Coordinates of C-alpha atoms and ligand atoms in Angstrom, one line a residue:
X229 CA -7.3 10.6 22.7
X230 CA -9.0 10.6 19.3
X231 CA -12.5 9.1 19.3
X232 CA -14.1 6.8 16.8
X233 CA -15.8 9.1 14.2
X234 CA -13.1 11.9 14.3
X235 CA -12.4 13.1 10.8
X236 CA -9.0 12.4 9.2
X237 CA -8.0 16.1 8.7
X238 CA -8.6 16.8 12.4
X239 CA -6.8 13.6 13.4
X240 CA -3.7 14.6 11.3
X241 CA -3.7 18.1 12.9
X242 CA -4.1 16.7 16.4
X243 CA -1.2 14.3 15.8
X244 CA 0.9 17.2 14.6
X245 CA 0.3 19.1 17.9
X246 CA 2.0 16.4 19.8
X247 CA 5.3 17.6 18.2
X248 CA 5.8 21.3 19.1
X249 CA 8.7 21.5 16.6
X250 CA 6.5 20.3 13.7
X251 CA 6.1 22.8 10.8
X252 CA 2.9 21.4 9.5
X253 CA 4.5 20.3 6.2
X254 CA 3.9 16.6 6.8
X255 CA 0.2 17.3 7.7
X256 CA -0.4 19.2 4.5
X257 CA 1.4 16.5 2.5
X258 CA -0.8 13.8 4.0
X259 CA -3.9 15.9 3.4
X260 CA -2.9 16.2 -0.3
X261 CA -2.8 12.4 -0.5
X262 CA -6.2 12.2 1.3
X263 CA -7.7 14.6 -1.3
X264 CA -6.3 12.7 -4.2
X265 CA -7.7 9.4 -2.9
X266 CA -11.1 10.9 -2.3
X267 CA -11.3 11.9 -6.0
X268 CA -10.1 8.4 -7.0
X269 CA -12.7 6.8 -4.7
X270 CA -15.5 8.8 -6.3
X271 CA -14.3 7.8 -9.8
X272 CA -14.1 4.2 -8.8
X273 CA -17.8 4.3 -8.0
X274 CA -18.4 5.6 -11.5
X275 CA -16.0 3.2 -13.2
X276 CA -18.7 1.0 -14.7
X277 CA -20.3 4.1 -16.2
X278 CA -17.2 5.6 -17.7
X279 CA -17.6 3.7 -20.9
X280 CA -21.3 4.6 -21.2
X281 CA -20.4 8.2 -20.6
X282 CA -17.5 7.8 -22.9
X283 CA -19.8 6.5 -25.7
X284 CA -22.4 9.1 -25.0
X285 CA -20.0 12.1 -24.8
X286 CA -16.6 10.9 -26.1
X287 CA -15.1 13.6 -23.9
X288 CA -16.0 14.7 -20.4
X289 CA -17.2 18.1 -19.3
X290 CA -13.6 19.5 -19.3
X291 CA -13.3 18.4 -22.9
X292 CA -10.8 15.6 -21.9
X293 CA -10.9 12.1 -23.2
X294 CA -12.5 9.7 -20.7
X295 CA -9.5 8.0 -19.2
X296 CA -9.0 4.5 -17.9
X297 CA -9.2 4.3 -14.1
X298 CA -5.5 3.4 -13.6
X299 CA -4.3 6.2 -15.8
X300 CA -6.8 8.5 -14.0
X301 CA -5.5 7.6 -10.5
X302 CA -1.9 8.1 -11.6
X303 CA -2.7 11.5 -13.1
X304 CA -4.7 12.7 -10.1
X305 CA -2.0 11.7 -7.6
X306 CA 0.7 13.4 -9.7
X307 CA -1.3 16.6 -10.2
X308 CA -2.4 17.0 -6.6
X309 CA 0.8 15.9 -4.9
X310 CA 2.9 18.1 -7.2
X311 CA 0.6 21.0 -6.6
X312 CA 0.8 20.6 -2.8
X313 CA 4.3 22.1 -2.8
X314 CA 5.4 19.8 0.0
X315 CA 6.9 17.0 -2.1
X316 CA 10.4 17.5 -3.6
X317 CA 10.1 14.3 -5.7
X318 CA 7.5 11.7 -6.7
X319 CA 7.9 8.1 -7.9
X320 CA 5.0 6.2 -9.3
X321 CA 4.8 2.5 -10.2
X322 CA 3.4 3.7 -13.5
X323 CA 6.3 5.9 -14.5
X324 CA 9.9 5.0 -15.5
X325 CA 11.5 8.0 -14.0
X326 CA 11.2 10.1 -10.8
X327 CA 9.4 13.5 -11.1
X328 CA 10.7 16.6 -9.5
X329 CA 7.7 19.0 -9.4
X330 CA 8.4 22.7 -10.1
X331 CA 6.4 23.7 -7.0
X332 CA 8.2 21.2 -4.8
X333 CA 11.7 22.8 -4.7
X334 CA 11.2 23.8 -1.1
X335 CA 9.6 20.4 -0.1
X336 CA 11.1 18.4 2.7
X337 CA 9.5 15.1 1.7
X338 CA 9.4 12.6 -1.2
X339 CA 6.6 10.2 -2.0
X340 CA 6.4 6.9 -3.8
X341 CA 3.0 5.4 -4.8
X342 CA 1.2 2.5 -6.5
X343 CA -1.7 4.6 -7.8
X344 CA -4.0 1.7 -8.6
X345 CA -3.3 -1.7 -7.0
X346 CA -5.2 -4.6 -8.4
X347 CA -5.7 -3.2 -12.0
X348 CA -7.0 -6.6 -13.2
X349 CA -9.9 -6.3 -10.8
X350 CA -11.3 -3.0 -12.1
X351 CA -13.6 -4.3 -14.7
X352 CA -14.9 -7.2 -12.5
X353 CA -15.9 -5.0 -9.5
X354 CA -13.4 -6.6 -7.0
X355 CA -11.7 -4.3 -4.5
X356 CA -8.8 -2.2 -5.6
X357 CA -6.5 0.2 -3.8
X358 CA -3.8 2.9 -3.6
X359 CA -0.5 2.5 -1.6
X360 CA 1.8 5.4 -0.6
X361 CA 5.1 5.8 1.2
X362 CA 6.8 9.0 2.4
X363 CA 10.5 9.6 3.0
X364 CA 12.5 12.7 3.9
X365 CA 14.3 14.4 1.1
X366 CA 18.0 13.5 1.4
X367 CA 20.4 14.5 -1.4
X368 CA 17.7 15.7 -3.6
X369 CA 18.3 13.0 -6.3
X370 CA 16.3 10.0 -7.5
X371 CA 18.6 7.9 -5.2
X372 CA 16.6 9.3 -2.2
X373 CA 14.0 6.7 -3.0
X374 CA 16.5 3.9 -2.2
X375 CA 17.0 4.8 1.5
X376 CA 15.4 1.6 2.8
X377 CA 12.1 0.7 4.4
X378 CA 13.1 1.7 8.0
X379 CA 13.6 5.3 6.8
X380 CA 9.9 5.7 5.9
X381 CA 8.3 8.7 7.7
X382 CA 4.8 7.5 6.9
X383 CA 3.0 4.8 4.9
X384 CA -0.6 4.1 4.1
X385 CA -3.1 2.5 1.8
X386 CA -6.7 3.2 0.6
X387 CA -8.9 0.3 -0.2
X388 CA -11.8 1.0 -2.5
X389 CA -14.1 -1.9 -1.5
X390 CA -17.6 -2.2 -0.2
X391 CA -16.6 1.0 1.5
X392 CA -13.4 3.1 1.1
X393 CA -10.9 2.9 4.0
X394 CA -7.8 5.1 4.4
X395 CA -5.2 3.4 6.7
X396 CA -1.9 5.1 7.6
X397 CA 0.9 5.2 10.1
X398 CA 3.6 7.7 10.9
X399 CA 5.4 5.1 13.1
X400 CA 3.2 5.5 16.2
X401 CA 0.6 2.8 15.4
X402 CA -1.9 2.2 12.7
X403 CA -5.3 3.9 12.4
X404 CA -7.9 3.6 9.7
X405 CA -10.7 5.9 8.5
X406 CA -13.8 4.9 6.6
X407 CA -15.2 7.3 3.9
X408 CA -18.7 8.6 4.6
X409 CA -19.6 9.4 1.0
X410 CA -22.6 11.5 1.9
X411 CA -20.3 14.2 3.4
X412 CA -17.0 13.3 1.8
X413 CA -15.1 12.7 5.0
X414 CA -12.8 9.9 6.1
X415 CA -13.9 9.1 9.7
X416 CA -11.9 7.2 12.3
X417 CA -13.3 3.6 12.3
X418 CA -10.3 1.4 13.3
X419 CA -8.4 2.9 16.2
X420 CA -4.9 1.6 16.9
X421 CA -5.3 -1.5 14.7
X422 CA -3.6 -4.7 15.9
X423 CA -3.3 -7.8 13.8
X424 CA -4.3 -11.0 15.6
X425 CA -1.3 -13.1 16.9
X426 CA -2.4 -15.8 14.4
X427 CA -5.2 -16.5 12.0
X428 CA -6.7 -19.3 9.8
X429 CA -6.3 -17.8 6.3
X430 CA -3.4 -17.9 3.9
X431 CA -3.4 -15.6 0.9
X432 CA -1.1 -16.6 -2.1
X433 CA -1.5 -17.2 -5.8
X434 CA -1.2 -21.0 -5.6
X435 CA -1.2 -21.4 -9.3
X436 CA 2.5 -20.5 -9.1
X437 CA 3.3 -23.3 -6.6
X438 CA 5.0 -25.6 -9.1
X439 CA 7.7 -22.9 -9.5
X440 CA 8.2 -22.3 -5.7
X441 CA 11.1 -23.7 -3.7
X442 CA 10.2 -27.0 -2.0
X443 CA 10.4 -25.2 1.4
X444 CA 7.7 -22.8 0.4
X445 CA 5.4 -25.6 -0.8
X446 CA 6.0 -27.4 2.5
X447 CA 5.1 -24.3 4.5
X448 CA 1.7 -23.9 2.7
X449 CA 1.1 -27.7 2.9
X450 CA 1.6 -27.5 6.7
X451 CA -0.9 -24.6 6.9
X452 CA -3.4 -26.7 5.0
X453 CA -2.8 -29.6 7.4
X454 CA -3.4 -27.2 10.3
X455 CA -6.9 -26.3 8.9
X456 CA -6.2 -23.0 7.1
X457 CA -8.4 -21.8 4.3
X458 CA -7.3 -19.8 1.3
X459 CA -8.3 -16.3 0.0
X460 CA -6.5 -14.5 -2.8
X461 CA -8.1 -11.5 -4.6
X462 CA -5.3 -10.3 -7.0
X463 CA -5.3 -7.0 -5.1
X464 CA -2.5 -6.9 -2.5
X465 CA -4.2 -4.0 -0.6
X466 CA -7.4 -6.0 -0.2
X467 CA -5.5 -9.2 0.8
X468 CA -3.3 -7.3 3.3
X469 CA -6.3 -5.4 4.7
X470 CA -8.1 -8.7 5.4
X471 CA -4.9 -10.1 6.9
X472 CA -4.7 -7.2 9.3
X473 CA -8.2 -7.7 10.4
X474 CA -8.4 -11.5 10.5
X475 CA -4.8 -12.6 10.9
X476 CA -2.9 -15.2 8.9
X477 CA -0.4 -14.6 6.1
X478 CA -0.3 -12.8 2.7
X479 CA 2.6 -13.9 0.4
X480 CA 4.0 -13.5 -3.0
X481 CA 7.0 -15.9 -3.1
X482 CA 9.6 -16.0 -5.8
X483 CA 9.0 -18.7 -8.4
X484 CA 10.8 -20.2 -11.3
X485 CA 9.6 -17.5 -13.7
X486 CA 9.9 -14.5 -11.3
X487 CA 13.1 -15.2 -9.5
X488 CA 12.9 -12.0 -7.5
X489 CA 9.1 -12.3 -6.9
X490 CA 6.5 -10.1 -8.5
X491 CA 5.8 -7.3 -6.0
X492 CA 7.7 -4.0 -6.0
X493 CA 9.7 -3.0 -2.9
X494 CA 9.2 0.8 -3.2
X495 CA 5.6 1.0 -4.1
X496 CA 4.0 -2.1 -2.5
X497 CA 6.2 -4.1 -0.1
X498 CA 8.0 -1.5 2.0
X499 CA 4.9 0.6 2.8
X500 CA 2.8 -2.5 3.5
X501 CA 5.6 -3.9 5.7
X502 CA 5.7 -0.8 7.8
X503 CA 1.9 -0.9 8.1
X504 CA 1.8 -4.6 9.2
X505 CA 4.7 -4.1 11.6
X506 CA 3.0 -1.1 13.1
X507 CA 0.0 -3.3 13.8
X508 CA 2.2 -5.8 15.6
X509 CA 2.8 -8.2 12.7
X510 CA 5.9 -9.1 10.7
X511 CA 7.2 -9.0 7.2
X512 CA 10.0 -11.0 5.6
X513 CA 11.4 -12.0 2.2
X514 CA 12.0 -15.4 3.9
X515 CA 14.8 -14.7 6.3
X516 CA 15.2 -11.2 7.5
X517 CA 13.0 -8.2 8.4
X518 CA 11.8 -6.6 5.1
X519 CA 11.9 -3.1 6.6
X520 CA 15.7 -3.4 6.5
X521 CA 15.6 -4.0 2.8
X522 CA 16.9 -1.3 0.4
X523 CA 15.7 -1.3 -3.2
X524 CA 18.6 -1.4 -5.7
X525 CA 16.6 0.7 -8.1
X526 CA 13.1 2.3 -7.9
X527 CA 11.3 -0.6 -9.6
X528 CA 13.1 -3.5 -7.7
X529 CA 11.0 -6.5 -6.8
X530 CA 11.2 -8.9 -3.8
X531 CA 9.5 -12.1 -2.5
X532 CA 7.3 -11.2 0.4
X533 CA 5.5 -12.9 3.3
X534 CA 3.7 -10.7 5.8
X535 CA 1.1 -11.1 8.5
X536 CA 0.6 -12.5 12.0
X537 CA 3.6 -13.3 14.1
X538 CA 2.8 -16.9 14.4
X539 CA 2.7 -17.6 10.7
X540 CA 5.8 -15.5 9.9
X541 CA 7.9 -17.1 12.6
X542 CA 6.6 -20.5 11.4
X543 CA 7.9 -19.7 7.9
X544 CA 11.3 -18.6 9.2
X545 CA 11.5 -21.9 11.2
X546 CA 10.4 -24.0 8.2
X547 CA 13.3 -22.4 6.2
X548 CA 15.8 -22.9 9.1
X549 CA 14.9 -26.5 9.7
X550 CA 15.1 -27.6 6.1
X551 CA 18.6 -26.1 5.5
Ligands
AHG237 P1 -0.9 -3.8 -9.8 O1 -2.3 -3.9 -10.1 O2 -0.5 -2.6 -9.1 O3 0.1 -4.2 -10.9 O4 -0.6 -4.9 -8.6 C1 -1.1 -6.2 -8.7 C2 -0.3 -7.1 -7.8 C3 -0.8 -7.3 -6.4 O5 -1.8 -6.3 -6.0 C4 -1.4 -8.7 -6.4 O6 -1.2 -9.3 -5.1 C5 -0.6 -9.3 -7.5 O7 -0.2 -8.3 -8.4 C6 -1.4 -10.4 -8.2 O8 -0.7 -10.9 -9.3 P2 -1.1 -12.2 -10.0 O9 -2.6 -12.2 -10.3 O10 -0.3 -12.3 -11.2 O11 -0.8 -13.3 -9.0
MN238 MN1 0.2 -3.1 -7.1
MN239 MN1 -0.5 -0.6 -9.8

């Protein structure tokens, strides 16, 4: 049994030992993601200084232009994951097309990621994050990313907040590791995370409520009547991280402007759904289990409600009763 404080690399290797047939490929793939997010975490800490350095030096020590943090995160993930040799294909929320890295032709896995979640929060020092989702290579085409949420081999997120936390699952529960910046290691801090059965917080951008279905407005009105309070940061990773720890519901419903919702299935909703379900919570677009959803194309969007069982069942019942 892993102990609190075990470092993420060792944890990944110990997990691999449970499967005698494992080749080690998934472990190396996960460690590549870990390395990329450590580099992003260290740059997040310097984000406020980038412009000062930019002004002072115009270019950094390698002679490159100082980049914006979201571009930087995307480039770091692409470079390190391509270089790992364990990913046959990469899909980024920031790119129109799937990438097939030269070094990945023997890779067994494909990875989708939101390199920087919460971009609007960078310059105001509010928490931001990275989300990733791993599938097995199937046909070896871009369509492999449309297999559906229940085919994920692993999913995780990193929150760059008051501390940086790496949370991930391979389908056997959820564990989270907090970065000790003095030694550069993610250390096990939240073992076998379980979301509370219910909470007292709802998290939704209520400025869109005029465009919601009446049923959705009724649902949130009921939560208010039941004494819930609201929190919404504009960073899904931060809002879901809080929901996992405190319970309640995170939602991005469809509205009159965004008929399919705002959040993207492949990069945001499917990985976070697997994570929440692995912690004992639920995730739905309003009726069914979102993990059963298959994106039509890599940038497809969906309405989403995820969190504690009580709140998600209540939403499903609200819809059922008002039909
Ligand atoms: P991204 O920064 O990757 O584009 O994602 C932002 C997403 C999500 O994290 C958040 O819940 C939502 O957009 C907030 O959008 P609004 O501020 O438009 O409500
Ligand atoms: Mn995002
Ligand atoms: Mn993003």
